[in-house]
Short mmCIF file of C-alpha atoms and ligand atoms in Angstrom, two decimals:
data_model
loop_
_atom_site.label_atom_id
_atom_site.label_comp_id
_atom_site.label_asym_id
_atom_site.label_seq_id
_atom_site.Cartn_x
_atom_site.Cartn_y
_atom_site.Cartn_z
CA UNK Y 1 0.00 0.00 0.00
CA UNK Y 2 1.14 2.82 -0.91
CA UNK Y 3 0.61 6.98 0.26
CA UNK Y 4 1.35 10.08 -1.70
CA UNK Y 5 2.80 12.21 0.25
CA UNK Y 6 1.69 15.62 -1.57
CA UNK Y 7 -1.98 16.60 -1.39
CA UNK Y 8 -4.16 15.94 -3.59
CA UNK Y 9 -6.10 18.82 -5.58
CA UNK Y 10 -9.03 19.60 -3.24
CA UNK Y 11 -12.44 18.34 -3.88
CA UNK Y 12 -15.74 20.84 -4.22
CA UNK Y 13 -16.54 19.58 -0.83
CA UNK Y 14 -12.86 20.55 0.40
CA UNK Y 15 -13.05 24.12 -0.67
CA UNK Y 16 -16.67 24.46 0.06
CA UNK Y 17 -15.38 23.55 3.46
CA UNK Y 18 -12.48 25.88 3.51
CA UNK Y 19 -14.91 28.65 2.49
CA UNK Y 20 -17.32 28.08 5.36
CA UNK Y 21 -14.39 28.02 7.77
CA UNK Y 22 -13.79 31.70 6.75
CA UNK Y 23 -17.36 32.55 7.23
CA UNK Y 24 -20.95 31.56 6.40
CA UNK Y 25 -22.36 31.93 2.66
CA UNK Y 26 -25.40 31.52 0.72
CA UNK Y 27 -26.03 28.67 -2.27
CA UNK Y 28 -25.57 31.52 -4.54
CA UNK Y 29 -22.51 32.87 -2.26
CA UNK Y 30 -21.26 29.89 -2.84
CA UNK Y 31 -21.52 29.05 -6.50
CA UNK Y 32 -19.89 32.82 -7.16
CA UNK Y 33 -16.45 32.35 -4.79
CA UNK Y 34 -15.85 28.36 -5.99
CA UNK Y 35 -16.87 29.52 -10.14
CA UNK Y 36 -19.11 26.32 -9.90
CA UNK Y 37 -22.34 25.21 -11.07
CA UNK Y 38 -25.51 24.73 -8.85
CA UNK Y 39 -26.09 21.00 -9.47
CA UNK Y 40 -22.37 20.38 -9.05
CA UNK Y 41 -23.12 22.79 -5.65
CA UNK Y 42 -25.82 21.23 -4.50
CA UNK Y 43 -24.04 17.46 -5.06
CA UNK Y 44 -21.32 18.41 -2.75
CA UNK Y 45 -23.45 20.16 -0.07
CA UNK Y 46 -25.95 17.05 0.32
CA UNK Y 47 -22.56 15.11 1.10
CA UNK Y 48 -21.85 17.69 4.06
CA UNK Y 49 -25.16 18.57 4.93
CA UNK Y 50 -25.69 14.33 5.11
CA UNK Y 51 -22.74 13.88 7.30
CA UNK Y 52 -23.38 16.81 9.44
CA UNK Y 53 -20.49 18.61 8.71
CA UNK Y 54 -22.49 21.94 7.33
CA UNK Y 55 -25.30 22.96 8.95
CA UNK Y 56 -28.30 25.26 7.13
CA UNK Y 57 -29.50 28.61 9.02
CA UNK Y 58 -32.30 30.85 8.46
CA UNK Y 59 -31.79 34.24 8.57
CA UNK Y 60 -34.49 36.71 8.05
CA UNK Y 61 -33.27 40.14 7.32
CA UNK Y 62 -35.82 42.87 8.59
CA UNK Y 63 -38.33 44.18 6.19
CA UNK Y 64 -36.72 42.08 3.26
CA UNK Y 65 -38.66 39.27 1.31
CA UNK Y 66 -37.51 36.08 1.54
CA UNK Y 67 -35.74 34.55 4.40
CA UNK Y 68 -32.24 33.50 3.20
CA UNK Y 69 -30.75 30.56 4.14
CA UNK Y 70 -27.25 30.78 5.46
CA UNK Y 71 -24.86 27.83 5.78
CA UNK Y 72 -22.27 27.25 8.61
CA UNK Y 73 -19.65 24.99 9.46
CA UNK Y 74 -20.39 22.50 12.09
CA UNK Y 75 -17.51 23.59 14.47
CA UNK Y 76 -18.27 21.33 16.88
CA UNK Y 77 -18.46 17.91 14.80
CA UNK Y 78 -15.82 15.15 14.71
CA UNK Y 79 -15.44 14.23 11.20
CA UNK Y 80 -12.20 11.98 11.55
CA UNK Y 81 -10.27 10.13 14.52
CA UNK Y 82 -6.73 9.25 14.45
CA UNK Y 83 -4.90 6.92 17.21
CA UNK Y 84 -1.40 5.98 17.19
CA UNK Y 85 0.01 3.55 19.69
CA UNK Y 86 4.13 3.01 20.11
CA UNK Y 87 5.14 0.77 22.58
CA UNK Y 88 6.08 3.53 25.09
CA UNK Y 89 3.37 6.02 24.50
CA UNK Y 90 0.26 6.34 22.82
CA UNK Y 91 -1.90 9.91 21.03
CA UNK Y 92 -4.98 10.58 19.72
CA UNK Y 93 -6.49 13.09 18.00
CA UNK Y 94 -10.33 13.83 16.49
CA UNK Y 95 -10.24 16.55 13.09
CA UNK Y 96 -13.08 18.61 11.69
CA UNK Y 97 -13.95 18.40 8.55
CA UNK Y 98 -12.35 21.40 8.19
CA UNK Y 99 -8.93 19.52 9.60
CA UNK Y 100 -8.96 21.34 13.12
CA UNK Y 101 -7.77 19.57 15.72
CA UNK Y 102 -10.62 19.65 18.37
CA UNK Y 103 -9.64 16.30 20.70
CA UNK Y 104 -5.92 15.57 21.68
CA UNK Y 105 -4.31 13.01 23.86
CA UNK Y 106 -1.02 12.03 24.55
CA UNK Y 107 -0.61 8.83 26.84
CA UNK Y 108 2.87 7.98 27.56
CA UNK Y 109 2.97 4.34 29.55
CA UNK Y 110 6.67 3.36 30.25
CA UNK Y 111 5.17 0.06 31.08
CA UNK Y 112 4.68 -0.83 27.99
CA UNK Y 113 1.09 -2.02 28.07
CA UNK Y 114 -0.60 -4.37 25.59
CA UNK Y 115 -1.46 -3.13 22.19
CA UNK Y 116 -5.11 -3.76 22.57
CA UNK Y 117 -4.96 -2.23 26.07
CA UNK Y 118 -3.15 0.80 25.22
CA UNK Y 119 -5.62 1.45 22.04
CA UNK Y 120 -8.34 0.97 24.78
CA UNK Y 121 -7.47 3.90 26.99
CA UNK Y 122 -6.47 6.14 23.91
CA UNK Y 123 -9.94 5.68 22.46
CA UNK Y 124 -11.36 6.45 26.06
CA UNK Y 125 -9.45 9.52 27.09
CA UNK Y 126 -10.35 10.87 23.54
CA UNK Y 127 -13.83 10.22 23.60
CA UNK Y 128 -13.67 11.49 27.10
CA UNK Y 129 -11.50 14.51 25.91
CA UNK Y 130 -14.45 15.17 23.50
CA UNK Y 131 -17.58 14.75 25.62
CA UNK Y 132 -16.08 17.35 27.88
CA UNK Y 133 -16.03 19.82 25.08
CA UNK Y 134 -19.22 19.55 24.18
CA UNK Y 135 -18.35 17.55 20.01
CA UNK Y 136 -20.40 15.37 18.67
CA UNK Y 137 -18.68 12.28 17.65
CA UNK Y 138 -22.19 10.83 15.75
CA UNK Y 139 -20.65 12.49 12.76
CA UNK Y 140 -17.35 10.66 12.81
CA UNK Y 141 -16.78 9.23 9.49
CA UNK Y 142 -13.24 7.86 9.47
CA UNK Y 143 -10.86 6.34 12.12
CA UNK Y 144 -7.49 5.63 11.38
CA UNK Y 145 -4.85 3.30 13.44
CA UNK Y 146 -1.25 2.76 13.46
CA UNK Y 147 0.08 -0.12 15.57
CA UNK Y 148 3.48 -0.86 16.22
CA UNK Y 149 3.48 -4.12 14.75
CA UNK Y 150 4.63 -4.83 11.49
CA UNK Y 151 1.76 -4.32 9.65
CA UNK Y 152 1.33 -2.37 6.19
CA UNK Y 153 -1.94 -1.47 5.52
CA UNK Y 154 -3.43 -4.84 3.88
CA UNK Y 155 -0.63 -6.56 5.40
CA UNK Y 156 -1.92 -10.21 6.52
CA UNK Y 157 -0.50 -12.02 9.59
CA UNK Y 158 0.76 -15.25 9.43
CA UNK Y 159 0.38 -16.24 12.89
CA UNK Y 160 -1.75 -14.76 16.00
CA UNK Y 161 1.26 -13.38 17.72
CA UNK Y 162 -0.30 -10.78 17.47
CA UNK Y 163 -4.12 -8.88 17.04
CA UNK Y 164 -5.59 -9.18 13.80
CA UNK Y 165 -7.19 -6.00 12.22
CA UNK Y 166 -10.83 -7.18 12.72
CA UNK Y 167 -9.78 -7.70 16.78
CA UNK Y 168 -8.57 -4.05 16.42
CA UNK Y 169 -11.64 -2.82 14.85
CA UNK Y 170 -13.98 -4.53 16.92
CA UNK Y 171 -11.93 -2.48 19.98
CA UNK Y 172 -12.31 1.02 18.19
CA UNK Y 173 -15.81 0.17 17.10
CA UNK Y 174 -17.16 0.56 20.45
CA UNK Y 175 -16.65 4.14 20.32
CA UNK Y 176 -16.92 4.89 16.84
CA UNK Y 177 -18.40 2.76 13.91
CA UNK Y 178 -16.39 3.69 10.50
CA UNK Y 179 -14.27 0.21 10.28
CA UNK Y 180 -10.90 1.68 11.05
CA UNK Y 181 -7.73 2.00 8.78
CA UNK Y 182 -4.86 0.19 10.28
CA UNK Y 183 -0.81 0.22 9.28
CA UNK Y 184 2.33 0.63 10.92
CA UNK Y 185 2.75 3.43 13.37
CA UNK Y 186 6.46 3.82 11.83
CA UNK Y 187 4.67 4.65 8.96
CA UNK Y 188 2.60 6.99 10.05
CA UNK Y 189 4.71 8.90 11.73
CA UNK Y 190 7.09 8.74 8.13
CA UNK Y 191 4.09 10.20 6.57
CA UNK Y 192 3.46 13.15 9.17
CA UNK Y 193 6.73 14.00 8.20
CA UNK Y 194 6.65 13.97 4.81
CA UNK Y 195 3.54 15.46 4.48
CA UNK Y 196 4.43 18.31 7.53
CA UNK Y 197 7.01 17.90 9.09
CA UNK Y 198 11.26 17.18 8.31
CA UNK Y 199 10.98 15.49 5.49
CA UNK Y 200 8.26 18.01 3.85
CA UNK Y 201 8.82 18.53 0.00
CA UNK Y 202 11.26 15.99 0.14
CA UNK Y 203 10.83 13.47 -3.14
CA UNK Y 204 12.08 10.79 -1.11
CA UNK Y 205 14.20 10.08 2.53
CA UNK Y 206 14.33 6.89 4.74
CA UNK Y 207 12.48 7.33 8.02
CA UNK Y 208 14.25 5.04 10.85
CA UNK Y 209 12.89 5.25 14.74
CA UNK Y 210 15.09 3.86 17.47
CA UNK Y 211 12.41 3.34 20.49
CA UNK Y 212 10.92 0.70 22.25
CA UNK Y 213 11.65 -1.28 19.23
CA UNK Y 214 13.16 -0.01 15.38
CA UNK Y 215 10.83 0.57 13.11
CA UNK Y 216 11.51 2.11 9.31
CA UNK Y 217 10.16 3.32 6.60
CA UNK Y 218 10.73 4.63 3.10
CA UNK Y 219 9.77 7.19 0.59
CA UNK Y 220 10.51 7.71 -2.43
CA UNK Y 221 9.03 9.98 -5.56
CA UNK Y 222 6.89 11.29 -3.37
CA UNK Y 223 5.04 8.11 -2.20
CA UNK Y 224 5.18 6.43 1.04
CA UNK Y 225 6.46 2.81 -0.04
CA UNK Y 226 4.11 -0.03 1.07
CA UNK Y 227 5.59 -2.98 -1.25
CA UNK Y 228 3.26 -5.53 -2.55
CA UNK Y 229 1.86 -6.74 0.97
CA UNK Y 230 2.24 -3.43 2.81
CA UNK Y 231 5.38 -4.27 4.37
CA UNK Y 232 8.56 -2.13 2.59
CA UNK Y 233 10.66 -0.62 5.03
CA UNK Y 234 10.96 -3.07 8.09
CA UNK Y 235 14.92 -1.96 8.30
CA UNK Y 236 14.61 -2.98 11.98
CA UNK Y 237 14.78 -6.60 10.92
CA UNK Y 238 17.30 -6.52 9.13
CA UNK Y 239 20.27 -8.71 10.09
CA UNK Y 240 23.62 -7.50 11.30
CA UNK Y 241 26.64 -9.64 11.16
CA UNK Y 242 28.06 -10.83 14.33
CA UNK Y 243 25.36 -10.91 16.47
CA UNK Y 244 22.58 -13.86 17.32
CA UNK Y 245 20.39 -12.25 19.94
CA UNK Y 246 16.84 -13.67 19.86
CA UNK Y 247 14.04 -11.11 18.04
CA UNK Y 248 10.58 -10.65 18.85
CA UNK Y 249 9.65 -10.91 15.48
CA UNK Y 250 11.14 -14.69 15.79
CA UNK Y 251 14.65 -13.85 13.85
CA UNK Y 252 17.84 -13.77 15.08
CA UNK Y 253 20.18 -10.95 15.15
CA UNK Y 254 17.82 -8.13 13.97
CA UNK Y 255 18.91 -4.58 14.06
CA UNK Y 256 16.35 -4.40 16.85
CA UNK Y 257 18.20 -6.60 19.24
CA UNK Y 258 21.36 -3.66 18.97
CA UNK Y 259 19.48 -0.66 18.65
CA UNK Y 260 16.25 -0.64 20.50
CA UNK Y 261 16.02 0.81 24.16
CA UNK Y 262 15.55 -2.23 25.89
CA UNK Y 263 18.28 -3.86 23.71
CA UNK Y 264 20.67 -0.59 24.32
CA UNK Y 265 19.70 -1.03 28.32
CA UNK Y 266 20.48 -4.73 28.62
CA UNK Y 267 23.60 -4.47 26.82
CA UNK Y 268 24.69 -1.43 28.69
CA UNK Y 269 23.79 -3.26 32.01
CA UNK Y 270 21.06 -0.43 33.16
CA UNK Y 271 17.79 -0.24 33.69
CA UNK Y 272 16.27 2.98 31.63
CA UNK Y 273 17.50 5.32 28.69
CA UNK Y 274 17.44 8.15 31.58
CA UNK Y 275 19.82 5.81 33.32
CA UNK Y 276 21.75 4.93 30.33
CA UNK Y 277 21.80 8.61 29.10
CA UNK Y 278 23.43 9.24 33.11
CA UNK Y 279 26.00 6.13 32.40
CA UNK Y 280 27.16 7.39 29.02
CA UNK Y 281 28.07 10.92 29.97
CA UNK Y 282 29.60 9.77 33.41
CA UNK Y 283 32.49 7.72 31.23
CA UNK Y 284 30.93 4.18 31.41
CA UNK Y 285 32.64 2.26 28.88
CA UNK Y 286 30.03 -0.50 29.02
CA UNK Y 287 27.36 1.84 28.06
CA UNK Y 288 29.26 3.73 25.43
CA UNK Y 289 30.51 0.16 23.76
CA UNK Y 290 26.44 -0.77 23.49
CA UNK Y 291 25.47 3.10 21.98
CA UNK Y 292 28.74 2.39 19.14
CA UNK Y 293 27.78 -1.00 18.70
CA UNK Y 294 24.04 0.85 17.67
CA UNK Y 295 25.30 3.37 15.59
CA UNK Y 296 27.49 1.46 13.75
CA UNK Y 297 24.72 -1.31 12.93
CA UNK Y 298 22.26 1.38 11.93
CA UNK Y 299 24.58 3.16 9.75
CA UNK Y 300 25.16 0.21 7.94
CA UNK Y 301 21.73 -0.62 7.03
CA UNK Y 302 20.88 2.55 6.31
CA UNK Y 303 23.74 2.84 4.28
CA UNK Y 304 22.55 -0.78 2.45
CA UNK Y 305 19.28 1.15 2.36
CA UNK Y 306 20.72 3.93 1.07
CA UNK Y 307 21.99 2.23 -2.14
CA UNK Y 308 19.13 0.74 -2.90
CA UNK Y 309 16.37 3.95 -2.87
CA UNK Y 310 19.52 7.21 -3.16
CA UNK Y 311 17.66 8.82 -0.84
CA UNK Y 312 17.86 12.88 -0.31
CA UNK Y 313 17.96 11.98 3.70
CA UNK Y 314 17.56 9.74 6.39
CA UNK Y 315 15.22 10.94 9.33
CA UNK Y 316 15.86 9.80 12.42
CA UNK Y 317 13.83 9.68 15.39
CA UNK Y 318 12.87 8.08 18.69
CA UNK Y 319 13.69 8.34 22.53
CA UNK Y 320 17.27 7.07 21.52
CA UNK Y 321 18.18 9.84 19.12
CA UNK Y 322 16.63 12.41 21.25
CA UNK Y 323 18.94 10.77 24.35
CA UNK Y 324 21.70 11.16 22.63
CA UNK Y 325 21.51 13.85 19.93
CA UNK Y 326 25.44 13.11 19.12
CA UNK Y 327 24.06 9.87 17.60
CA UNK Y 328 23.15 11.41 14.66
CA UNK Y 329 26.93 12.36 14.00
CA UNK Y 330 28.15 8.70 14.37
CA UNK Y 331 25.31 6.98 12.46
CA UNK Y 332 26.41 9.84 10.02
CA UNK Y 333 29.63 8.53 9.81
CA UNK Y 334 28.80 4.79 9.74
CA UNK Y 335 26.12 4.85 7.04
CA UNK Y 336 28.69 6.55 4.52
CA UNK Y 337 31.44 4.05 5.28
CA UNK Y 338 28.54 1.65 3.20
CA UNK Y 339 28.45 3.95 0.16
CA UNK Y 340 30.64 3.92 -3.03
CA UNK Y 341 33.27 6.32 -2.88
CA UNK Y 342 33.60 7.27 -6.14
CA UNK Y 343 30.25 8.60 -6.09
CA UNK Y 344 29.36 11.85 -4.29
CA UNK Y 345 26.88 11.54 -2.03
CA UNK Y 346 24.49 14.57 -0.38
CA UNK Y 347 22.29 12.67 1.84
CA UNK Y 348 21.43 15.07 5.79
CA UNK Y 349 20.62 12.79 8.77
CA UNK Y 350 18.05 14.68 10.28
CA UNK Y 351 15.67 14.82 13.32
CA UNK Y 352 12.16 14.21 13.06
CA UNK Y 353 10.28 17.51 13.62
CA UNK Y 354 6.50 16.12 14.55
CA UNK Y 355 5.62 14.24 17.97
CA UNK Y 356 3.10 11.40 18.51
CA UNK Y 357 0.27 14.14 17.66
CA UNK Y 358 1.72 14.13 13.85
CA UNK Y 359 1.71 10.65 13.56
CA UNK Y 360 -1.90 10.29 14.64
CA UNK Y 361 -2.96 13.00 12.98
CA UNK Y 362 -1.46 11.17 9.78
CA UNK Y 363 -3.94 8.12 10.39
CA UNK Y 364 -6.62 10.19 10.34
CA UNK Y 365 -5.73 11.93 7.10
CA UNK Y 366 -5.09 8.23 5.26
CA UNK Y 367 -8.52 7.43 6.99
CA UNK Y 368 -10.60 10.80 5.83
CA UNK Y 369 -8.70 10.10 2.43
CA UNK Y 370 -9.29 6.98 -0.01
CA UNK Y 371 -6.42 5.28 -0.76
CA UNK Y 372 -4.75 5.12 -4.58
CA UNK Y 373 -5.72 1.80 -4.46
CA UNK Y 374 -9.59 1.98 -4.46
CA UNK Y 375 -9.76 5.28 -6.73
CA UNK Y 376 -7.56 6.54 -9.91
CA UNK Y 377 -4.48 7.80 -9.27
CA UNK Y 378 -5.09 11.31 -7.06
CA UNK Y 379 -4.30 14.10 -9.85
CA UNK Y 380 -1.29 16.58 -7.76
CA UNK Y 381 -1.29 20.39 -7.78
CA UNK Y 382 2.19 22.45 -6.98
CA UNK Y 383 0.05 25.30 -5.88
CA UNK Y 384 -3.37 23.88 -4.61
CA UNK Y 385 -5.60 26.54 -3.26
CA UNK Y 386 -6.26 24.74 0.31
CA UNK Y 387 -4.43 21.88 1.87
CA UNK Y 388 -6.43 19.16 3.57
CA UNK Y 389 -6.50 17.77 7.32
CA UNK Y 390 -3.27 19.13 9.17
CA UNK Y 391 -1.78 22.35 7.27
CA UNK Y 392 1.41 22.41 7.23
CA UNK Y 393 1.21 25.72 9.81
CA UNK Y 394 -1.28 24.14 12.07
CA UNK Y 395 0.59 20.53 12.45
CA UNK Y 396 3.66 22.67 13.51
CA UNK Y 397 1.72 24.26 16.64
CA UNK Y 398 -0.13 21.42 17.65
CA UNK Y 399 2.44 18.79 17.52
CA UNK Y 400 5.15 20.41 18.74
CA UNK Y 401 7.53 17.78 19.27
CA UNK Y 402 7.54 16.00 22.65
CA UNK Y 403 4.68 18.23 23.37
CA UNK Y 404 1.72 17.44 24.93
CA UNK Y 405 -1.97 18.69 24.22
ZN1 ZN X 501 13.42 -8.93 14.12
#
């Protein structure tokens, strides 16, 4: 499965949308500002007047004729949901049609919960997060999920290690009834970027996070990567020489086992990255043998990577990089020992810019939006008149990174 990572042109209901936001109009209003027809008008506004997202109001001007009707933006009503679950922390967010954010939460649970459990009290606190505020969720129309499992969007599982999409849906379905679209956290937190955030306007970067476990991800020409079964990307199982430490995923030697936190911690002999972080700058040569060890296996699959997709850069992210923002330097430095000298070579390591917030708010957008795979290829636009959920302004003040809501 595959994501473009520019937006597409806007539909008649997008801009009708981004008109309203500005202010309320008439049919005829309307019709004027977007140069469209009345049938075509009237097509579009039964889709938002259906789904609740536009809302008709009478307005009877003194001693004129006819009342006129006015229309409105629903401010108040949930049109998508987005919930991203890591294995440290987990966000949610709920959009307006419009793409506002009007429902955040950020969860973080260093005990590393189960997936289903973790989902469970994201989908609560938002819906609670909601209630409070008065939004009605009856006009949710899309919920999207990223789990941090590998699991491309259409992926299948080939054993019941771990939940199935239907067990997932049946969990979010109790709060809201679209059938959710799940993938790969990793991935949607590549696409935030890509769409928002570091890697914005970039035709194509490797996205690598080094956190409770290593997830990747790759784009290229503009397009997320999903492979033929969803799964492209899945650097963190790759294997690195020298090393036989059992995987979750059921390998051996994984880039995981090295570069992970909990890998990093056992290897360094402590029991947190706060601790680890403490061990490292005190001198301890245990600790700074395991972070080496890391960056040198990362930057050589990313430099394997590398060759294989030329990417303009590699963004990095995850409670290890932000540890140890050095890293960056070494894996630098590592990666480039992998690529062929007699070529020059201009690829950044850089930061991620977006936290959790992005990444859910990036499952919501591939939820709102049907995939390339059910309708013709989206038609792209250098200099389309509105962007969709999440502007590339208002992603940057809500999701500050590391922020919270
Ligand atoms: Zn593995």
């Amino acid at each position: 499965m595959h994501y473009p990572t520019r937006s597409p042109l806007p539909t008649l209901e997008d801009r009708i949308v981004a008109h309203l936001a500005k202010a309320p109009a008439t049919r005829s209003q309307l019709c004027e500002a977007l140069d469209t027809s009345r049938t075509n008008l009237g097509r579009a506004l039964a889709t938002l007047l259906d789904e609740g997202s536009v809302t008709p109001v009478r307005t009877n001007a003194p001693g004129r004729g006819r009342p006129t009707q006015l229309l409105t933006l629903n401010s108040s009503a949930a049109h998508c949901v987005g919930l991203n679950v890591t294995r440290t922390s987990c966000a949610g967010v709920m959009l307006s049609r419009s793409g506002a954010v009007l429902a955040a939460v950020h969860i973080v649970s260093p005990a590393s919960p189960s997936l289903q459990l973790s989902l469970e009290q994201t989908c609560e606190a938002l819906a609670a997060s909601a209630a409070r505020q008065g939004i009605d969720t009856s006009t949710v129309r899309a919920v999207g999920v990223g789990v941090p499992i590998p699991m491309g969007r259409n992926a299948r599982l080939s054993s019941d290690a771990y939940p199935s999409v239907e067990e997932l849906a049946a969990l979010t379905r109790r709060w809201w009834s679209p059938a959710p679209v799940v993938d790969n956290t990793v991935r949607m937190a590549a696409l935030a970027e890509a769409m928002w955030g570091a890697g914005a306007d970039m035709s194509s970067f490797i996205y690598l996070r080094l956190s409770g476990g290593v997830g990747g991800c790759v784009v290229s020409d503009f397009r997320l990567v999903g492979g033929a079964g969803g799964l492209a990307g899945e650097l963190g199982h790759m294997t690195v020489g020298a090393n036989d430490s059992p995987c979750a995923c059921g390998k051996r030697g994984c880039l995981e086992t090295l570069a992970s936190v909990p890998a990093l911690c056992e290897s360094a002999g402590v029991g947190d990255i706060a601790e680890l972080r403490g061990a490292v700058l005190s001198g301890n040569a245990r600790a700074r043998e395991a972070l080496d060890r890391a960056a040198e296996a990362v930057g050589y699959v990313l430099g394997s990577a590398a060759l294989l997709i030329n990417p303009r850069a590699i963004i990095v992210a995850g409670e290890v990089v932000d540890a140890f923002p050095s890293l960056r330097a070494d894996i630098t430095a590592s990666m480039y020992k992998e690529l062929l000298p007699v070529m020059e070579w201009d690829i950044d390591v850089v930061g991620a810019s977006l936290g959790p917030l992005g990444a859910a708010q990036a499952s919501a957008y591939i939820a709102a939006h049907p995939s390339e795979d059910e309708v013709p290829l989206p038609r792209y636009a250098e200099d389309a008149p509105t962007r969709e959920v999440g502007s590339a302004s208002s992603m940057r003040t809500r999701t500050d990174r590391g922020g919270r809501p």
